[in-house]
Short mmCIF file of C-alpha atoms and ligand atoms in Angstrom, two decimals:
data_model
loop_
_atom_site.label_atom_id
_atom_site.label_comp_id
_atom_site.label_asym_id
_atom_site.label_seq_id
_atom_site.Cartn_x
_atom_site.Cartn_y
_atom_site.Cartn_z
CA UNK S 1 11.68 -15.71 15.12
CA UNK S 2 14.75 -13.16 16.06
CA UNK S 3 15.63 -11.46 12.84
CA UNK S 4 18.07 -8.49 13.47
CA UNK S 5 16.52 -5.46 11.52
CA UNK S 6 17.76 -4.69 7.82
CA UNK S 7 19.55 -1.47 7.36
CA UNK S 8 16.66 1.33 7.16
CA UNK S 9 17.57 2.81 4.14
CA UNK S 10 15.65 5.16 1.71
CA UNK S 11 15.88 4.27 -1.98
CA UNK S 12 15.48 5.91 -5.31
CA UNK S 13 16.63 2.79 -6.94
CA UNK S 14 14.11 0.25 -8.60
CA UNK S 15 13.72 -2.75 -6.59
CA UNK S 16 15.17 -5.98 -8.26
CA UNK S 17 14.69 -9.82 -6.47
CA UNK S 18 17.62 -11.76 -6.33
CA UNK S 19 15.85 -14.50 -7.45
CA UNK S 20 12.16 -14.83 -9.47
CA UNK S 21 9.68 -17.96 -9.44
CA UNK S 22 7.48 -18.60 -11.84
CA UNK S 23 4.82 -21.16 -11.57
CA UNK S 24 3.84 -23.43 -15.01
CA UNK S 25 -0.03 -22.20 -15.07
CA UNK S 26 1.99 -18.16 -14.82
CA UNK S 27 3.74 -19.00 -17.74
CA UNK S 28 0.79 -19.50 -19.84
CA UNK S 29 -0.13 -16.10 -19.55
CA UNK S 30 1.97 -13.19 -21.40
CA UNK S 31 1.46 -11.28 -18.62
CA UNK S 32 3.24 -13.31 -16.73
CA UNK S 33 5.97 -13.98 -19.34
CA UNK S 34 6.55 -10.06 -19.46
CA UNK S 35 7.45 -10.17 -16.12
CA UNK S 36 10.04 -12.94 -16.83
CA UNK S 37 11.13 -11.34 -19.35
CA UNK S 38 11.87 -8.21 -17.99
CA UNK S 39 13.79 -9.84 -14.63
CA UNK S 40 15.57 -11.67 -16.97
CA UNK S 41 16.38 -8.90 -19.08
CA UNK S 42 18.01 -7.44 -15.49
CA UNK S 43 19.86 -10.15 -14.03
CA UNK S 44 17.48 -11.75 -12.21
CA UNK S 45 18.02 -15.27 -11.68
CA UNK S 46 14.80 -17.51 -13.02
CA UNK S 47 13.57 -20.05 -11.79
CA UNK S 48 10.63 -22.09 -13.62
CA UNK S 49 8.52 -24.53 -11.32
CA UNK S 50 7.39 -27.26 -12.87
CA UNK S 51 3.87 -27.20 -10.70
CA UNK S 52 1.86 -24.45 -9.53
CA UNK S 53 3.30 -25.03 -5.99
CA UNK S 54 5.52 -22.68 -4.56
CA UNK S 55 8.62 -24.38 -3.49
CA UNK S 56 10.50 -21.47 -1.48
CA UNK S 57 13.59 -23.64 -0.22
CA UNK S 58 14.36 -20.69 2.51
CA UNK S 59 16.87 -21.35 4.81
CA UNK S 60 16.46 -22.49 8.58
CA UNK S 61 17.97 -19.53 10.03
CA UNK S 62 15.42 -17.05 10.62
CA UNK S 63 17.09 -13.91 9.71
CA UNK S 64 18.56 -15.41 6.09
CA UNK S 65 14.78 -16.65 5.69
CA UNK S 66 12.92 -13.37 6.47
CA UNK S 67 16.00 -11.84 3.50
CA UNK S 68 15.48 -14.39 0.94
CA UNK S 69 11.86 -14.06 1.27
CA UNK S 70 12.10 -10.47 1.25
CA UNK S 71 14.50 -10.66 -2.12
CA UNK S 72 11.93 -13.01 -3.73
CA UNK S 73 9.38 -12.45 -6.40
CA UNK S 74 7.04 -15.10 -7.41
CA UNK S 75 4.94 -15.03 -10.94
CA UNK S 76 1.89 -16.99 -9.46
CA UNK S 77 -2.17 -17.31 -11.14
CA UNK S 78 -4.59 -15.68 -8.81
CA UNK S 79 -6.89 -18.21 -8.42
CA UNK S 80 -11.25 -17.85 -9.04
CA UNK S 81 -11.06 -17.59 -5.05
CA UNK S 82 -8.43 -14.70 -4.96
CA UNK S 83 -10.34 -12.82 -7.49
CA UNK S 84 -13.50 -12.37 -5.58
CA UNK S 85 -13.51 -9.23 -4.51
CA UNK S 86 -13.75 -8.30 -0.49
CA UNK S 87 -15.21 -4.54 0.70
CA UNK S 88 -12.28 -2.38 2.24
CA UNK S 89 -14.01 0.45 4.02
CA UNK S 90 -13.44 3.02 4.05
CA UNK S 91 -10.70 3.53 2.14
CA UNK S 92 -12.85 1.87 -1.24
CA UNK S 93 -15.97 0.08 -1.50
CA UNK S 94 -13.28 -3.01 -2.75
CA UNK S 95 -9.83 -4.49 -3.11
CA UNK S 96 -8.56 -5.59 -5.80
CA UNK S 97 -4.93 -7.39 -5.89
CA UNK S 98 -2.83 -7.05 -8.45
CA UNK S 99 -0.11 -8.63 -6.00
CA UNK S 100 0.25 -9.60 -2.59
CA UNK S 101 3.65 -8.76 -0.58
CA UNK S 102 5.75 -5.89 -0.85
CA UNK S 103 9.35 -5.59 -0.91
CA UNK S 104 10.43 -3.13 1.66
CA UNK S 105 10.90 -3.01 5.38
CA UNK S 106 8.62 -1.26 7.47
CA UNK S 107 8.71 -2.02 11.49
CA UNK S 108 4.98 -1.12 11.25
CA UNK S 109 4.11 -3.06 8.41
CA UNK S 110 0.13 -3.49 8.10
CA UNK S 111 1.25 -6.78 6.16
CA UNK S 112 1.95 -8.14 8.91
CA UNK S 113 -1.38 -8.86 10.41
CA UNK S 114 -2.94 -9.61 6.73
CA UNK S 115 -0.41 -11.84 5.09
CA UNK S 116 0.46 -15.41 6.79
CA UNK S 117 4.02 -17.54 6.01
CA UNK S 118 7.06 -16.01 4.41
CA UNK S 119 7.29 -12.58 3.48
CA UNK S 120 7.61 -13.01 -0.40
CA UNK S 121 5.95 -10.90 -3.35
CA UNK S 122 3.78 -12.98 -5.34
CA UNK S 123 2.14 -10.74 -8.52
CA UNK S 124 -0.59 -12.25 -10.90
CA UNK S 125 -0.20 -13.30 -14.36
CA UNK S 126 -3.73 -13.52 -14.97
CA UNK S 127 -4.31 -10.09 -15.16
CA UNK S 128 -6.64 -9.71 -17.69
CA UNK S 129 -9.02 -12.00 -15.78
CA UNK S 130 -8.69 -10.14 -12.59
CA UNK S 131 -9.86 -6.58 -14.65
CA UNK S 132 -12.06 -8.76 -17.13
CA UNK S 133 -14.09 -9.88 -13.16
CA UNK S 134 -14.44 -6.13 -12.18
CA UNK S 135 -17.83 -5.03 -14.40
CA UNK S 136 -19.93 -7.37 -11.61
CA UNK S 137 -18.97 -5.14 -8.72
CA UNK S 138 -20.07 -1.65 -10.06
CA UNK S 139 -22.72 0.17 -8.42
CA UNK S 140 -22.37 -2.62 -5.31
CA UNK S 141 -19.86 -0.99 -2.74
CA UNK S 142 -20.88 0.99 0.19
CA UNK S 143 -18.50 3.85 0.33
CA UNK S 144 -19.46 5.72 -2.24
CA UNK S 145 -22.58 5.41 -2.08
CA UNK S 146 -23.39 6.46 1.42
CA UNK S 147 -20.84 8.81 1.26
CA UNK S 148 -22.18 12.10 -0.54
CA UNK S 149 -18.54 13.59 -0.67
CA UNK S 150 -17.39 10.40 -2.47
CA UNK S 151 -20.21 9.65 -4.42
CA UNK S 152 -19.19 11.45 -7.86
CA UNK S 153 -16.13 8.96 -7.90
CA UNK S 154 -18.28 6.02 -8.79
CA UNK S 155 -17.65 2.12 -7.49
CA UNK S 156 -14.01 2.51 -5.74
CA UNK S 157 -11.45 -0.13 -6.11
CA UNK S 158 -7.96 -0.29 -4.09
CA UNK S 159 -5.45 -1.84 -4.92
CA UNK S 160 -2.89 -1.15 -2.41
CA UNK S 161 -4.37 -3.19 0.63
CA UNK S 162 -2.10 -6.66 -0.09
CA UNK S 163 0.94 -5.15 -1.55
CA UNK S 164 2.68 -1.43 -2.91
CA UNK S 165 1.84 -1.54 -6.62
CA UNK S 166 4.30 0.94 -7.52
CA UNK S 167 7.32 -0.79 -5.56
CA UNK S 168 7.17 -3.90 -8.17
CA UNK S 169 5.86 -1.69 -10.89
CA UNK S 170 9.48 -1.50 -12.74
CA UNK S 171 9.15 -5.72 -13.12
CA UNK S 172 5.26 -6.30 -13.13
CA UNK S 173 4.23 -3.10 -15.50
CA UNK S 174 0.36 -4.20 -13.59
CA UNK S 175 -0.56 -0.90 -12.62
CA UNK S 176 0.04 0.76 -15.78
CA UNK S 177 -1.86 -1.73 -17.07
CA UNK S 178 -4.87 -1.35 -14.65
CA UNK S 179 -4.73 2.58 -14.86
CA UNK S 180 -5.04 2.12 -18.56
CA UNK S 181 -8.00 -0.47 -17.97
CA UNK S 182 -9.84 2.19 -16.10
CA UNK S 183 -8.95 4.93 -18.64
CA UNK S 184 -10.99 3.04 -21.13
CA UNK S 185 -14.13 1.60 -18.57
CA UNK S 186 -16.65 4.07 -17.49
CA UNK S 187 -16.13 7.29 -15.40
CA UNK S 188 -18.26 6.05 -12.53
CA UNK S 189 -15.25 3.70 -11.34
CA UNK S 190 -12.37 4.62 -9.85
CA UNK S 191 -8.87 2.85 -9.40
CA UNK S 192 -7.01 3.56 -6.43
CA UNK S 193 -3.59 3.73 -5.18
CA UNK S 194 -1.54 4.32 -2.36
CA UNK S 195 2.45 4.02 -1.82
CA UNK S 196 5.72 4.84 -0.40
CA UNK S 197 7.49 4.64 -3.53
CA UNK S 198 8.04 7.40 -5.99
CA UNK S 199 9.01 6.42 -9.49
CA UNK S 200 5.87 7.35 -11.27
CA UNK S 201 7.73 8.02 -14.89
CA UNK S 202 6.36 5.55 -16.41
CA UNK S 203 2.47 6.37 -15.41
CA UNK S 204 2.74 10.04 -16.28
CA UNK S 205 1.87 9.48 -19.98
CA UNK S 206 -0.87 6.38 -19.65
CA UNK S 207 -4.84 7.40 -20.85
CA UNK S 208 -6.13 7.41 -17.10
CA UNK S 209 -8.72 9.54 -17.98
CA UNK S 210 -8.72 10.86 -14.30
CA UNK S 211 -9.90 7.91 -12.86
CA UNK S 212 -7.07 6.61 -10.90
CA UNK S 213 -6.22 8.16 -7.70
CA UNK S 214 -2.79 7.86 -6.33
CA UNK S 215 -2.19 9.26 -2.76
CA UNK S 216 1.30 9.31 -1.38
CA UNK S 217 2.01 7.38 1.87
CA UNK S 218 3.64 9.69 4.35
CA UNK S 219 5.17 10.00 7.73
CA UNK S 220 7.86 12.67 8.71
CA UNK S 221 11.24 12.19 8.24
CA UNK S 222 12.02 11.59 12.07
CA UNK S 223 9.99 8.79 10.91
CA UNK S 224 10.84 7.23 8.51
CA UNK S 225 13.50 5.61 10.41
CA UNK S 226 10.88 3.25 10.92
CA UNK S 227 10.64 2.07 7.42
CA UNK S 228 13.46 0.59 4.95
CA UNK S 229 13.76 0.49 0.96
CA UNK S 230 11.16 2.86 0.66
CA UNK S 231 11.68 5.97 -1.40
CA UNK S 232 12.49 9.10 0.58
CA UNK S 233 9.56 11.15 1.72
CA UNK S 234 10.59 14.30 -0.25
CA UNK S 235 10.56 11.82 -3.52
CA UNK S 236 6.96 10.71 -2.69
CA UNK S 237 5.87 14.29 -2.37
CA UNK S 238 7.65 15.70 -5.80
CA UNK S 239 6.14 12.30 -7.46
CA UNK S 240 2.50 13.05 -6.40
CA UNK S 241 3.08 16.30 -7.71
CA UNK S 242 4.19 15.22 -10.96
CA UNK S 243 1.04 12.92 -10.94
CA UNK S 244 -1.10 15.74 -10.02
CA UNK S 245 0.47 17.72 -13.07
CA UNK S 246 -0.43 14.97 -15.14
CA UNK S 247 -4.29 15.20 -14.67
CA UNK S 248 -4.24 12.35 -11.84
CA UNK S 249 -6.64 13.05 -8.99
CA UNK S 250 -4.56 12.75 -5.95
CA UNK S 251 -3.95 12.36 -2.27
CA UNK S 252 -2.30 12.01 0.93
CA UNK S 253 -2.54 8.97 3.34
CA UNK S 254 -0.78 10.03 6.40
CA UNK S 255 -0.04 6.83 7.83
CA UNK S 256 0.56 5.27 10.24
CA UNK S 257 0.10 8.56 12.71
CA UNK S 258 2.52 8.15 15.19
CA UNK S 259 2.27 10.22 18.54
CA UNK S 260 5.69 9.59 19.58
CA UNK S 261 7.85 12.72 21.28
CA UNK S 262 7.65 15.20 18.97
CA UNK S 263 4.84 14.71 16.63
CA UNK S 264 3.54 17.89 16.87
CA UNK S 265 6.44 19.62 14.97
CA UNK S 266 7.00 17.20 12.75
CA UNK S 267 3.62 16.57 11.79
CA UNK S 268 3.36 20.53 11.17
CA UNK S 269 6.46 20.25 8.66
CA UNK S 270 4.89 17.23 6.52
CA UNK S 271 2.15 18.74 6.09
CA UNK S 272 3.54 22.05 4.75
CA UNK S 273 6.25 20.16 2.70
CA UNK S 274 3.44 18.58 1.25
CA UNK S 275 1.32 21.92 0.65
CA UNK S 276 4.78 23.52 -1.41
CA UNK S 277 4.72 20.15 -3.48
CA UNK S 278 1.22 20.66 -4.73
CA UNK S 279 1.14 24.54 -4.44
CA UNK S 280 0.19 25.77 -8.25
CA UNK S 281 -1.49 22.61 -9.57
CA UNK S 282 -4.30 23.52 -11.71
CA UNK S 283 -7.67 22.41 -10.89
CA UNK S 284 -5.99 20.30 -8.14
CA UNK S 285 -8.44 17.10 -6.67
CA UNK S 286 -7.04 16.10 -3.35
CA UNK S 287 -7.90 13.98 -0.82
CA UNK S 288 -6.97 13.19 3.04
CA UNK S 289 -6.72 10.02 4.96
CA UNK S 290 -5.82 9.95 8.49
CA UNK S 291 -4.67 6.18 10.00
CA UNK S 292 -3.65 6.29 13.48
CA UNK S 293 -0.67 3.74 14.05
CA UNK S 294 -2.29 0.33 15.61
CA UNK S 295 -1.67 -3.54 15.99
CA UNK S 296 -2.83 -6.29 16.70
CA UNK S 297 -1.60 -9.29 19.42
CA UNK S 298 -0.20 -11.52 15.67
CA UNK S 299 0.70 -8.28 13.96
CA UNK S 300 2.99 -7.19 17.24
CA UNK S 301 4.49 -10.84 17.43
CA UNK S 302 5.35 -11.30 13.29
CA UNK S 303 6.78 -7.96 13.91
CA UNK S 304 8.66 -7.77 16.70
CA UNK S 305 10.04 -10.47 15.32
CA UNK S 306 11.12 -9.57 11.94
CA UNK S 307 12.37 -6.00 13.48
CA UNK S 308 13.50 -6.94 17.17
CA UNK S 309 15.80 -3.33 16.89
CA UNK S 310 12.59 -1.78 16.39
CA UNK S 311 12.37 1.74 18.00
CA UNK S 312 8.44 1.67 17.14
CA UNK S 313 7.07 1.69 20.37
CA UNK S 314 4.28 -1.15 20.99
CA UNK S 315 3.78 -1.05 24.40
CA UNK S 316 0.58 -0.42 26.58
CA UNK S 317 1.47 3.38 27.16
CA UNK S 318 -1.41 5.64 26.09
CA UNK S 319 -3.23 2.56 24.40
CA UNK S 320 -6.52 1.10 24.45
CA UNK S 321 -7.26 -2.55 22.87
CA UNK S 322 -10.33 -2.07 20.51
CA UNK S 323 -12.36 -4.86 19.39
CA UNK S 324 -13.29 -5.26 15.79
CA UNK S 325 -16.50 -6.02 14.47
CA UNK S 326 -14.97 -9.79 13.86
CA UNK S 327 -14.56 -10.02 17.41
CA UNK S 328 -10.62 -9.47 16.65
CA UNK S 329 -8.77 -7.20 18.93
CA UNK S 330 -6.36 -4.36 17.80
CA UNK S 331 -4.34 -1.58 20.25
CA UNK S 332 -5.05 1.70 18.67
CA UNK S 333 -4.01 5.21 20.92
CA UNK S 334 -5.87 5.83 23.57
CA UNK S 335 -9.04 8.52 23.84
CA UNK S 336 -7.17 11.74 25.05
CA UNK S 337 -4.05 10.82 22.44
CA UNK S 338 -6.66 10.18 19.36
CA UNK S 339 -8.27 13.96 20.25
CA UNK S 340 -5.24 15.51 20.88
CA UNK S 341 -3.89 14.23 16.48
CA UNK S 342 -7.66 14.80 15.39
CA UNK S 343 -7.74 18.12 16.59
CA UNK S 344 -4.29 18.70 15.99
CA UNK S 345 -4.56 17.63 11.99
CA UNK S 346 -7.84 18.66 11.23
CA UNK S 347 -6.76 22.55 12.26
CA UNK S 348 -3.38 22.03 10.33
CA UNK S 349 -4.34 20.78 7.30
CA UNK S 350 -7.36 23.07 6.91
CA UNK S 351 -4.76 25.72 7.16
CA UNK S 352 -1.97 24.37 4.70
CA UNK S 353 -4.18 22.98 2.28
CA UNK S 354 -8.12 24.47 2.24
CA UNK S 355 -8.94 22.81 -0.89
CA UNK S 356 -8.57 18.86 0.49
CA UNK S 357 -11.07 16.82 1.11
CA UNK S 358 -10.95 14.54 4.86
CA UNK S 359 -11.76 11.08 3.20
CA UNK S 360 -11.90 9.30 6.97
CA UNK S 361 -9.85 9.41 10.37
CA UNK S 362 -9.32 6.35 12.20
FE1 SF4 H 1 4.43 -2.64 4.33
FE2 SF4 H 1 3.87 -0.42 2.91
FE3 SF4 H 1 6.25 -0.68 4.08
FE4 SF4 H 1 5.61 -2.21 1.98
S1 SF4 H 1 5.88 0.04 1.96
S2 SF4 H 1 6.63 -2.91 3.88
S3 SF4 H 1 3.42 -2.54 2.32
S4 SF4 H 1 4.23 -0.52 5.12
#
């Protein structure tokens, strides 16, 4: 569908929906009710299904769909299916989804390729079943243990791979609520999170007893013209510092690496920007993950057209198509590109920030 591109703005504002759906089964849980509550509580118009179907009534016209969607949160039960767990190398050994969507406009949205129909935020009411199914999974992932420099973190669980936790946290309050569920589990199981948003006030005081991770999704400003309703990249940076002040084991995920004209420089600057934001944190824990910018054939297509005014470029220059091991194909850069950022990032950030750990490159 042709959808001209949303104005890519940066915001420190919380995100509010126009409009919020809640399903009957969500309403039975006071999780879910919270959540009602507190759109409510902001202006948000309500609306209560009287099924568990989602009835989106979005518009014909492409562009006013992709909007409404976009402007939509739903209050949905994650059903038994939703809550088994899949593995997510190698950023954890699994994801877990507190929500699925996310509210903001990125031209290179990873969504994209994941998530099928409208682009609406649906969060879970039943979150006390989705922590209550975790126990099962500890001690079975992969990552961390075949990983020696991971395996003191214990069973890994992400739960950024479906949504940005922290862009919906101001209405869905689930990621407090899972930091403080880890906080009182076991110190061999970590909680993960990674984002583009930056209003962590209302984590800095939770009991996470260290065993959350949040990492800060960054790209330089050049590029963040690429994204929209995302907080600014300087925000992200201050907030992981706070975080890190706060006891919270930390990171970066520079993503998605793009080698368009001028990278070099750019990519310099982040990276120091991001050394001065964590310069003087005691007994600092950081981590590194490098994701080259890639897509796939359906990615490319949803994309291009959601952001037709895209300047992302997505063409065959300098890339290679890689096949999966589920026989799917992706275009990532191609092998003199890849060598050139490897090189170029493993020297730089060895330099601006010694103590960090390289989770993975890819
Ligand atoms: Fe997608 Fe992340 Fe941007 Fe949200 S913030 S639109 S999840 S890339």
């Amino acid at each position: 569908m042709g959808v001209t591109p949303l104005p890519q703005t940066r915001t420190d504002r919380a995100w509010l929906p126009r409009r919020l759906l809640v399903t009957r089964s969500a309403r039975d849980f006071a999780h879910g009710r919270g959540i009602v509550a507190r759109a409510a509580a902001s202006g948000v118009e309500i609306v209560e299904l009287a099924g568990d179907r989602l009835t989106l009534g979005l518009p014909d016209d492409p562009r006013r769909a992709y909007a409404e969607a976009k402007a939509t949160l739903a209050v949905v039960v994650a059903p038994p299916s939703r809550r088994r767990l899949q593995p997510i190398a190698p950023s954890a050994d699994w994801r877990v989804d507190l929500a699925e969507g996310c509210p903001a406009h990125c031209s290179y949205c990873y969504l994209a390729g994941s998530l099928k129909g409208p682009p609406i935020t649906r969060v879970y009411a039943n979150l006390d079943e989705i922590l209550d199914g975790l126990p099962v999974y500890l001690g079975q992932g992969t990552i961390t243990s075949r990983n020696e420099a991971r395996a003191h973190e214990g069973t890994t669980f992400e739960a950024s791979c479906y949504t940005d936790p922290l862009a919906i946290e101001p209405l869905t309050g689930s990621l407090s609520t899972a930091i403080a569920w880890f906080g009182r589990w076991r110190a061999d199981a970590q909680l993960r999170f990674t984002t583009k948003f930056a209003d962590v006030t209302p984590l800095l005081g939770l009991d996470h007893a260290g065993r959350t991770r949040m990492r800060a999704s960054i790209n330089p400003r050049a590029f963040t013209r690429f994204e929209g309703g995302t907080s600014p990249v300087a925000a992200r940076l201050a907030a992981l510092g706070r975080m890190a002040q706060a006891g919270y084991p930390v990171g970066l995920t520079i993503a998605p690496i793009i080698a368009a004209e001028g990278w070099e420089a750019a990519y310099a600057a982040l990276i120091e920007d991001a050394a001065a934001a964590l310069a003087g944190v005691p007994g600092l824990d950081l981590t590194v993950e490098l994701i080259t910018h890639r897509y796939s054939p359906g990615s490319k297509a949803v994309l291009e057209g959601w952001y037709p005014g895209s300047a992302l470029d997505m063409g065959t220059g300098n890339r290679v198509t890689k096949r999966t091991k589920f026989g799917s194909e992706k275009q990532v850069y191609d092998t003199a590109t890849m060598r050139a950022l490897r090189t170029f990032f493993e020297r730089r950030i060895g330099e601006a920030l010694p103590a960090a750990r390289l989770l993975y490159w890819t």
